[in-house]
CSV table of C-alpha atoms in Angstrom, one decimal:
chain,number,residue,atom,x,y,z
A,208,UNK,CA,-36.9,-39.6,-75.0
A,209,UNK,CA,-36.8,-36.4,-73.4
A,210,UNK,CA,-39.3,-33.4,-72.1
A,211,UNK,CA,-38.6,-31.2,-75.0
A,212,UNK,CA,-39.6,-34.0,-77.2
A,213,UNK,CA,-42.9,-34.9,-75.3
A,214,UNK,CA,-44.0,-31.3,-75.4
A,215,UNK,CA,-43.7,-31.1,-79.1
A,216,UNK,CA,-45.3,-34.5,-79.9
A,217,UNK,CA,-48.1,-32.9,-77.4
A,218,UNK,CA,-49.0,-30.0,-79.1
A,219,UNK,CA,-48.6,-31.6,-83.1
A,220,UNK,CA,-51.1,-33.8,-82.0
A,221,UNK,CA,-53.4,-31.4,-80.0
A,222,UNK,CA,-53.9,-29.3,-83.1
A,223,UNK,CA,-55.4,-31.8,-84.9
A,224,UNK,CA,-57.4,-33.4,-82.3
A,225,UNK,CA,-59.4,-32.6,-79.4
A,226,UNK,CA,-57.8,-35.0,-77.1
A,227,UNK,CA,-54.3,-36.7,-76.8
A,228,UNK,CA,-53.5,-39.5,-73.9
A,229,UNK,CA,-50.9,-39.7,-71.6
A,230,UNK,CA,-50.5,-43.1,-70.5
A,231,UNK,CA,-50.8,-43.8,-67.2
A,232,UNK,CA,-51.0,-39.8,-66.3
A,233,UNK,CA,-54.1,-38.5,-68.1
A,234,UNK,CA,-54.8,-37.0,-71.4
A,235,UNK,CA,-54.6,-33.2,-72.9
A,236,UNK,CA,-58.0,-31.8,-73.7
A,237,UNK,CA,-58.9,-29.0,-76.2
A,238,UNK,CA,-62.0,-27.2,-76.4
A,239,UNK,CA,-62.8,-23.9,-78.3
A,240,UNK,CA,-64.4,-21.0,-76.1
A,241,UNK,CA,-66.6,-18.3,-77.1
A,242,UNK,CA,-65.9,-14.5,-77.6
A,243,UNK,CA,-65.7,-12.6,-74.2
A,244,UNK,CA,-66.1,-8.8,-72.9
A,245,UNK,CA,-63.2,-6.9,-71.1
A,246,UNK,CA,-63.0,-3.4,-70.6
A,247,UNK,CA,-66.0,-3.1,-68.6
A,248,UNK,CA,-67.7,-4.2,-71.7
A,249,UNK,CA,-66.0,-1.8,-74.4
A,250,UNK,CA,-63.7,-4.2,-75.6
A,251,UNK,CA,-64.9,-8.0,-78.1
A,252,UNK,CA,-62.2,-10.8,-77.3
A,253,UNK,CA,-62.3,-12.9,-80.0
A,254,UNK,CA,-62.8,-17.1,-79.2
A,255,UNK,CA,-60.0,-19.0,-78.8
A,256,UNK,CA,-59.0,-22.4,-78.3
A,257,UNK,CA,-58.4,-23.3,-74.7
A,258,UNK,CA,-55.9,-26.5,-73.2
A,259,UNK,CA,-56.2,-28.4,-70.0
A,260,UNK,CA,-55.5,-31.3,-68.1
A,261,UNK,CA,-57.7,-34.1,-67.2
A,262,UNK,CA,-56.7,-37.3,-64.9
A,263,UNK,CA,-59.3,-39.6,-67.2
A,264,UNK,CA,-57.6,-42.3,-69.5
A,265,UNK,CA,-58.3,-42.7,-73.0
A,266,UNK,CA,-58.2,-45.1,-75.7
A,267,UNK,CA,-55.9,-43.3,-78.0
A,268,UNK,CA,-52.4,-43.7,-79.2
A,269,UNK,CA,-51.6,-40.9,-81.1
A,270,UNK,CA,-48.2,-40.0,-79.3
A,271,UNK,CA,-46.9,-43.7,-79.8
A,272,UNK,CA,-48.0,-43.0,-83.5
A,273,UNK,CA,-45.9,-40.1,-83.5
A,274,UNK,CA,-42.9,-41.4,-81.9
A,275,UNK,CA,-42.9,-44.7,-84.4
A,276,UNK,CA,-42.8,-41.5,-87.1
A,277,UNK,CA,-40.1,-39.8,-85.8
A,278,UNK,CA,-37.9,-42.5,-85.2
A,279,UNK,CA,-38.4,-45.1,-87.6
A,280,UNK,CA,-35.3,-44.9,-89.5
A,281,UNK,CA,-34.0,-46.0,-86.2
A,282,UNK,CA,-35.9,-49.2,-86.3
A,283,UNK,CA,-39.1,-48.7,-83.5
A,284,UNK,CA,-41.7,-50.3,-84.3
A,285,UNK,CA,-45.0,-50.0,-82.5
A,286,UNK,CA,-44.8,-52.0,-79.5
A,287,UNK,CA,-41.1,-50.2,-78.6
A,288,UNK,CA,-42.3,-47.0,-78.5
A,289,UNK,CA,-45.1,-47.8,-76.4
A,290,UNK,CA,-43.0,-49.4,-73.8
A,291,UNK,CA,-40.5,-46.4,-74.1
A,292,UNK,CA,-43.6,-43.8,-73.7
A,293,UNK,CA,-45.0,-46.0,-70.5
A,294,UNK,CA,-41.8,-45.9,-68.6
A,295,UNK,CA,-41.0,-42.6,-69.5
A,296,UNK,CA,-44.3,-40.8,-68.6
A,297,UNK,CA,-44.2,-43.0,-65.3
A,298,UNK,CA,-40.6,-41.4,-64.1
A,299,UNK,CA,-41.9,-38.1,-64.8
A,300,UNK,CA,-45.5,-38.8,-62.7
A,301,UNK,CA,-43.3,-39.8,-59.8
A,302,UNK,CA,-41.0,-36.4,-60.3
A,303,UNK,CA,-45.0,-34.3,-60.9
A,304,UNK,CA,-45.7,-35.8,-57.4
A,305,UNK,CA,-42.3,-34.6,-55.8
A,306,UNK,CA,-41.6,-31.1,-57.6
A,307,UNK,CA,-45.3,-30.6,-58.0
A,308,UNK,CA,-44.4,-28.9,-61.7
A,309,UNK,CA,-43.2,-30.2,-64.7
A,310,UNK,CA,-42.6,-27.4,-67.2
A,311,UNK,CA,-43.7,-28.5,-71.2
A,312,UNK,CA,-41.7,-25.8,-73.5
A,313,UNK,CA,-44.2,-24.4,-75.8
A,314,UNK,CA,-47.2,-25.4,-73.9
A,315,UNK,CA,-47.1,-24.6,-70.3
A,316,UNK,CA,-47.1,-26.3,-66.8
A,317,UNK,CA,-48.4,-29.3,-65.5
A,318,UNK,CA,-48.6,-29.3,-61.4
A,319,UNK,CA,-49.8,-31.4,-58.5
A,320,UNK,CA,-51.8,-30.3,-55.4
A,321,UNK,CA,-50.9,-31.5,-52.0
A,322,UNK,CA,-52.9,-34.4,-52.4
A,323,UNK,CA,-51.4,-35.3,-56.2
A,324,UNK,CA,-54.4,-33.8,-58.4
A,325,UNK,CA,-52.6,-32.8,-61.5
A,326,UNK,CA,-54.0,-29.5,-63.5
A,327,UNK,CA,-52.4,-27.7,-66.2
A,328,UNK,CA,-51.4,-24.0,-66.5
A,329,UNK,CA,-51.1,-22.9,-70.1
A,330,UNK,CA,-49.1,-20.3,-71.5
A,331,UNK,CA,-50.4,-17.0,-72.1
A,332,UNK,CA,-49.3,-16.7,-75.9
A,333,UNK,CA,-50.3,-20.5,-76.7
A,334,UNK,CA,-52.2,-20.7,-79.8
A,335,UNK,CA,-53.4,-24.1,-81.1
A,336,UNK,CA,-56.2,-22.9,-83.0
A,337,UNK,CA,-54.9,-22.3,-86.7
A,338,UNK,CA,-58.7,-21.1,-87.8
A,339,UNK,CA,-58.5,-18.1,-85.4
A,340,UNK,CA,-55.1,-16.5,-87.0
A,341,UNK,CA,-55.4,-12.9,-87.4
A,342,UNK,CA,-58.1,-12.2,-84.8
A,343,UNK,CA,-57.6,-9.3,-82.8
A,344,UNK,CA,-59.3,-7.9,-79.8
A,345,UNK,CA,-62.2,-4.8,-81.4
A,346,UNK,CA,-62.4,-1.8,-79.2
A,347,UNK,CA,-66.0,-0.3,-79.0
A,348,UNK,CA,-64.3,3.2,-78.2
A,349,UNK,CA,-64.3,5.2,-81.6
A,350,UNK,CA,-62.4,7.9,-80.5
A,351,UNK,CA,-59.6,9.0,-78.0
A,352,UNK,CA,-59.6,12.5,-76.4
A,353,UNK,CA,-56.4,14.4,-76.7
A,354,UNK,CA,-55.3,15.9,-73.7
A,355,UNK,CA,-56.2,19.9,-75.6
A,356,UNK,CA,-59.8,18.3,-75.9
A,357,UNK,CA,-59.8,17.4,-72.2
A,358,UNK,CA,-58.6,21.1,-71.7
A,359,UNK,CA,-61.3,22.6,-73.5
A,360,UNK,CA,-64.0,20.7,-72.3
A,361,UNK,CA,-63.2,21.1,-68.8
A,362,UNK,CA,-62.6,25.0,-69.8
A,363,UNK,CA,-66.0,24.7,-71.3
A,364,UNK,CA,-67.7,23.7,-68.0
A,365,UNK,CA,-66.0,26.4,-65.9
A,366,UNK,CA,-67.6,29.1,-68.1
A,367,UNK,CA,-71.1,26.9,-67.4
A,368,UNK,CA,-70.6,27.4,-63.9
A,369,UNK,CA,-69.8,30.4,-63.6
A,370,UNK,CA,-72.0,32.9,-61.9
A,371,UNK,CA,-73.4,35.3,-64.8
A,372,UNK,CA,-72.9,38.8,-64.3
A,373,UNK,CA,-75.5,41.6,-63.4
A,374,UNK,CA,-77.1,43.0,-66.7
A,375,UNK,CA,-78.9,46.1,-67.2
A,376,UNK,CA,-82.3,46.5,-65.2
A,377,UNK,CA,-85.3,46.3,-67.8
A,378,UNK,CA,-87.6,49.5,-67.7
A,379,UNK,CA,-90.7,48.1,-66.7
A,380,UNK,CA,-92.7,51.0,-68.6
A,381,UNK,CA,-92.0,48.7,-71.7
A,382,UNK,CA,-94.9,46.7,-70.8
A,383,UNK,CA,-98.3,48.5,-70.2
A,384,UNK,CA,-99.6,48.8,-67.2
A,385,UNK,CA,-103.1,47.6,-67.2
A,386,UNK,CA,-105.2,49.5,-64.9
A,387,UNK,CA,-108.8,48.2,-63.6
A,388,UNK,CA,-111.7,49.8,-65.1
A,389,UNK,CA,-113.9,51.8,-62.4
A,390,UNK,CA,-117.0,49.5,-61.1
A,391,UNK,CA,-120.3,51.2,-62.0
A,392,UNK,CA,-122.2,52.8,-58.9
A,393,UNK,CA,-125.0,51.1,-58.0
A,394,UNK,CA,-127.9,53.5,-58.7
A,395,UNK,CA,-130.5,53.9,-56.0
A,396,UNK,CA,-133.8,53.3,-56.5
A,397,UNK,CA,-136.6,56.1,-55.0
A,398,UNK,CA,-138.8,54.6,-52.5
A,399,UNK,CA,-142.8,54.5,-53.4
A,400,UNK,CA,-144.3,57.5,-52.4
A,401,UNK,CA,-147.7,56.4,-50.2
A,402,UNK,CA,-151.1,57.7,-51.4
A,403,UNK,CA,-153.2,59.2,-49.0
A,404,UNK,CA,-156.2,57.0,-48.5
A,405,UNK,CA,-159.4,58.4,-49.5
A,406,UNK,CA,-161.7,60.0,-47.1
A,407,UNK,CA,-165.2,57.7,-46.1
A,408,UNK,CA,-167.9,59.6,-45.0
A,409,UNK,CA,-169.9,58.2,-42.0
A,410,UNK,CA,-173.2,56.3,-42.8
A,411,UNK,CA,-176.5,57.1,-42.0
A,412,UNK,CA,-178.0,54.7,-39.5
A,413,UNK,CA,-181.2,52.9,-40.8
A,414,UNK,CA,-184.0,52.8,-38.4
A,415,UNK,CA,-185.8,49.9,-38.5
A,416,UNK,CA,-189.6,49.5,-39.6
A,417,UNK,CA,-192.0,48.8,-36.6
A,418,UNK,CA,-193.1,44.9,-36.8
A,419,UNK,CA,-197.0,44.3,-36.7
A,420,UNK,CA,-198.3,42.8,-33.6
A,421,UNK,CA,-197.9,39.0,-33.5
A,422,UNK,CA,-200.0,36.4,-31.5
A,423,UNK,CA,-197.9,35.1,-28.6
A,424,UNK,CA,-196.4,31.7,-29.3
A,425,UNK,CA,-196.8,29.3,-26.1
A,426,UNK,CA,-193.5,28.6,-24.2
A,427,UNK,CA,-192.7,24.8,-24.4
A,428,UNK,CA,-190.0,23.1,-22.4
A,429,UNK,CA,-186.6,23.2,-22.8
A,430,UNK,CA,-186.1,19.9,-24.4
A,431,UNK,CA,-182.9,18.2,-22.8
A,432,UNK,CA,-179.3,17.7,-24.6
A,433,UNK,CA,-178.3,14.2,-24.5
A,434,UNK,CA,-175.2,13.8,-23.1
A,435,UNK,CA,-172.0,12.5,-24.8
A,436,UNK,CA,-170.7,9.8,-22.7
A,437,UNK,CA,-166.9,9.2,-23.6
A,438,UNK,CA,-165.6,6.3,-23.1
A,439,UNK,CA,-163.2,5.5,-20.7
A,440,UNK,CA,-159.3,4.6,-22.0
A,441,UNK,CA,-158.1,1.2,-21.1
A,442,UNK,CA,-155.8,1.3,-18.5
A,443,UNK,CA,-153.7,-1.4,-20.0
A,444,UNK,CA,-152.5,0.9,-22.8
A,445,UNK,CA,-151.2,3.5,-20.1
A,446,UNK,CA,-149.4,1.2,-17.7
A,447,UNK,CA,-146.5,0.2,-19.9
A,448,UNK,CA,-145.7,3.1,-20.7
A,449,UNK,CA,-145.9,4.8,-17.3
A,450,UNK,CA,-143.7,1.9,-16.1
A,451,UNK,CA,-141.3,2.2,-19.3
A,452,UNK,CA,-140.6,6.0,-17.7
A,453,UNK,CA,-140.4,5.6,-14.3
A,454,UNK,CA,-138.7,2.6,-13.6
A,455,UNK,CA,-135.0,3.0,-13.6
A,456,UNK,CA,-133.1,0.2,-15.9
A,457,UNK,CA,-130.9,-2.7,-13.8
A,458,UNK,CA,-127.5,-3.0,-14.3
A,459,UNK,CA,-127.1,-6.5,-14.2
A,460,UNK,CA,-124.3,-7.5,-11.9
A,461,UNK,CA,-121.5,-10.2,-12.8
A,462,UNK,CA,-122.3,-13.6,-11.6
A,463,UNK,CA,-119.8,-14.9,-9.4
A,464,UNK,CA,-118.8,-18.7,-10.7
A,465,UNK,CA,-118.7,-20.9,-7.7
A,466,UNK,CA,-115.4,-22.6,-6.6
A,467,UNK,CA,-115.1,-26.1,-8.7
A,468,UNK,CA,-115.4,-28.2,-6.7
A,469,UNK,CA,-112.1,-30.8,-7.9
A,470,UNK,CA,-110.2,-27.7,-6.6
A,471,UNK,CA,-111.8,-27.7,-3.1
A,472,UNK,CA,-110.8,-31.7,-3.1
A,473,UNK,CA,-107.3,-31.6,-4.1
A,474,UNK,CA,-106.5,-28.6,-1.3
A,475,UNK,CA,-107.9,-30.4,1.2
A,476,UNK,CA,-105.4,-33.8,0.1
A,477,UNK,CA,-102.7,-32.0,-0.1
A,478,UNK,CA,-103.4,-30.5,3.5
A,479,UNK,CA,-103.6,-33.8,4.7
A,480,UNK,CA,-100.5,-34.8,2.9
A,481,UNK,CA,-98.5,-32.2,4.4
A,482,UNK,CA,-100.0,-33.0,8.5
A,483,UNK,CA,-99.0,-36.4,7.6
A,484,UNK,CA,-95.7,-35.4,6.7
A,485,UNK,CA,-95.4,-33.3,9.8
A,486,UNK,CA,-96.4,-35.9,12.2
A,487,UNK,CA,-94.4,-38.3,10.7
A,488,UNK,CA,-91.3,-36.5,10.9
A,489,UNK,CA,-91.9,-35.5,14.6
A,490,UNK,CA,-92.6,-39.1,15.3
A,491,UNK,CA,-88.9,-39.9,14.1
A,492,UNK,CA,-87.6,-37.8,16.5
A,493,UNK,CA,-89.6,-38.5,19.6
A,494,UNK,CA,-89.4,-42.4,18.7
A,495,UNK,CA,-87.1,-43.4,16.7
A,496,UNK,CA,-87.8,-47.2,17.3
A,497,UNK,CA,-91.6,-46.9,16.6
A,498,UNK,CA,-90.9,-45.7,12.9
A,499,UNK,CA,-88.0,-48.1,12.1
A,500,UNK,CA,-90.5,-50.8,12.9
A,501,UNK,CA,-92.7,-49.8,10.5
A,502,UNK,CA,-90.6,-48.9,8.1
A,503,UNK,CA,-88.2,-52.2,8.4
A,504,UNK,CA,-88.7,-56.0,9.4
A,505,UNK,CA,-87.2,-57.4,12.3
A,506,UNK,CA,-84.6,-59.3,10.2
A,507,UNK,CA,-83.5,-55.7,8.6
A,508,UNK,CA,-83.6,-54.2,12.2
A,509,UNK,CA,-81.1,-56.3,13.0
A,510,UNK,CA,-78.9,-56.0,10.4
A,511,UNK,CA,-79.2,-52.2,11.2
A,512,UNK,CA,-78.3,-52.6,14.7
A,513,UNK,CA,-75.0,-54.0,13.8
């Protein structure tokens, strides 16, 4: 059993089914892919039928069915050509892993990755899809320009842009001229002539008639007006409003929050603190053995000493 053979058994099978195993290696898988746009999306691929790898392990034994085919005049039964396919795809894994390719005439290439994950790279003119024969790539451009049609149209757009030339100035007297109509003067109105005022002759003055004597009419006392007392406004009413105007409004002042007092306390610690500190380090310079006595027992001092 050879390559050549292998690749051929391969791709009879693959056109009938959608899987073929490799024992040992991994199967072939077929599946069939939709139509695609190319072209930037003025061109219909039409669907095809697409073959790769996979490193699963089926349950099929369609090449050992095939190889008891092919060479049963020659006596294989069954179990022979499964033993001749097993050892025979195991050489060629070990070769995959070294080479890294394995080349299948009429199908493609099988490879390896560093790490010895095998993946399939088909042929670009494989076809195992018998249903798709005769479909072709469509073309959504109806028509090709000629290089004369370039010519004109870009001839054509150089006229556009040109600058048009100066034409003959249009006699404005073809229009009429429309001239305002005069406004109306505004006629004056005469002023009212004033009437003299009639002439009044001075009256007569009428003496009055003599009155007949009267009997004198005895003079009584003046009787006396009563006097309007007015009554006097309460003063209440008035003050308010005398105070409203001449009292000057306070501005209130800010009120000054005292010192907490938790403050006051813990300044006046930590100024003890720090006279305590003070002392104490004068005191271990001016006597040395008073603070090692405090600060040490006597069995300690003597362990200091020597």
């Amino acid at each position: 059993m050879d390559i050549d053979l292998l690749a051929k058994m391969v791709k009879e099978a693959i056109l009938d089914h959608d899987m073929v195993t490799l024992p040992g290696v991994g199967c072939f898988v077929a599946e069939l892919m939709p139509s695609t746009f190319s072209d930037k999306g003025y061109t219909i691929n039409p669907p095809y039928r697409r073959l790769f790898f996979s490193p699963r392990q089926g349950n099929d034994t369609i090449l050992r069915d095939l190889y008891v085919d092919a060479n049963r005049a020659d006596g294989v039964d069954a179990p022979m050509a499964e033993r001749i396919l097993t050892e025979f795809l195991a050489e060629m894994k070990e070769i995959l892993k070294v080479r890294k390719t394995v080349v299948f005439p009429g199908l493609g290439r099988l490879r390896a990755t560093r790490e010895n994950h095998f993946f399939f790279v088909a042929d670009e003119d494989l076809d195992i899809w018998p249903e798709g024969l005769g479909l072709a790539p469509i073309s959504l451009k109806t028509h090709v320009e000629t290089p004369e049609e370039v010519a004109s149209a870009v001839a054509g757009l150089a006229e556009l842009m040109a600058e048009p030339e100066p034409g003959p100035v249009l006699r404005q007297a073809q229009e009429p001229e429309i001239t305002p109509e005069p406004l109306p003067e505004p006629v004056m109105e005469p002023e009212p002539v004033a009437e003299p005022e009639p002439l009044v002759e001075p009256e007569t003055p009428v003496e009055p008639e003599p009155e007949p004597d009267s009997e004198p009419v005895p003079e009584h006392e003046p009787v006396p007006e009563p006097e309007t007392v007015s009554e006097p406004v309460p003063e209440q009413v008035q003050e308010p409003v005398l105070q409203q105007v001449q009292e000057p409004k306070k501005v209130q002042e800010p009120v000054k929050k005292p010192f907490p007092k938790f403050w006051k306390v813990f300044l006046i610690v930590l100024g003890a603190l720090v006279v305590l500190l003070v002392l104490f380090a004068l005191a271990g310079r001016l006597a040395p053995g008073v603070v090692d006595r405090l600060l040490y027992s006597p069995e300690e001092l003597e362990i200091l000493r020597y």
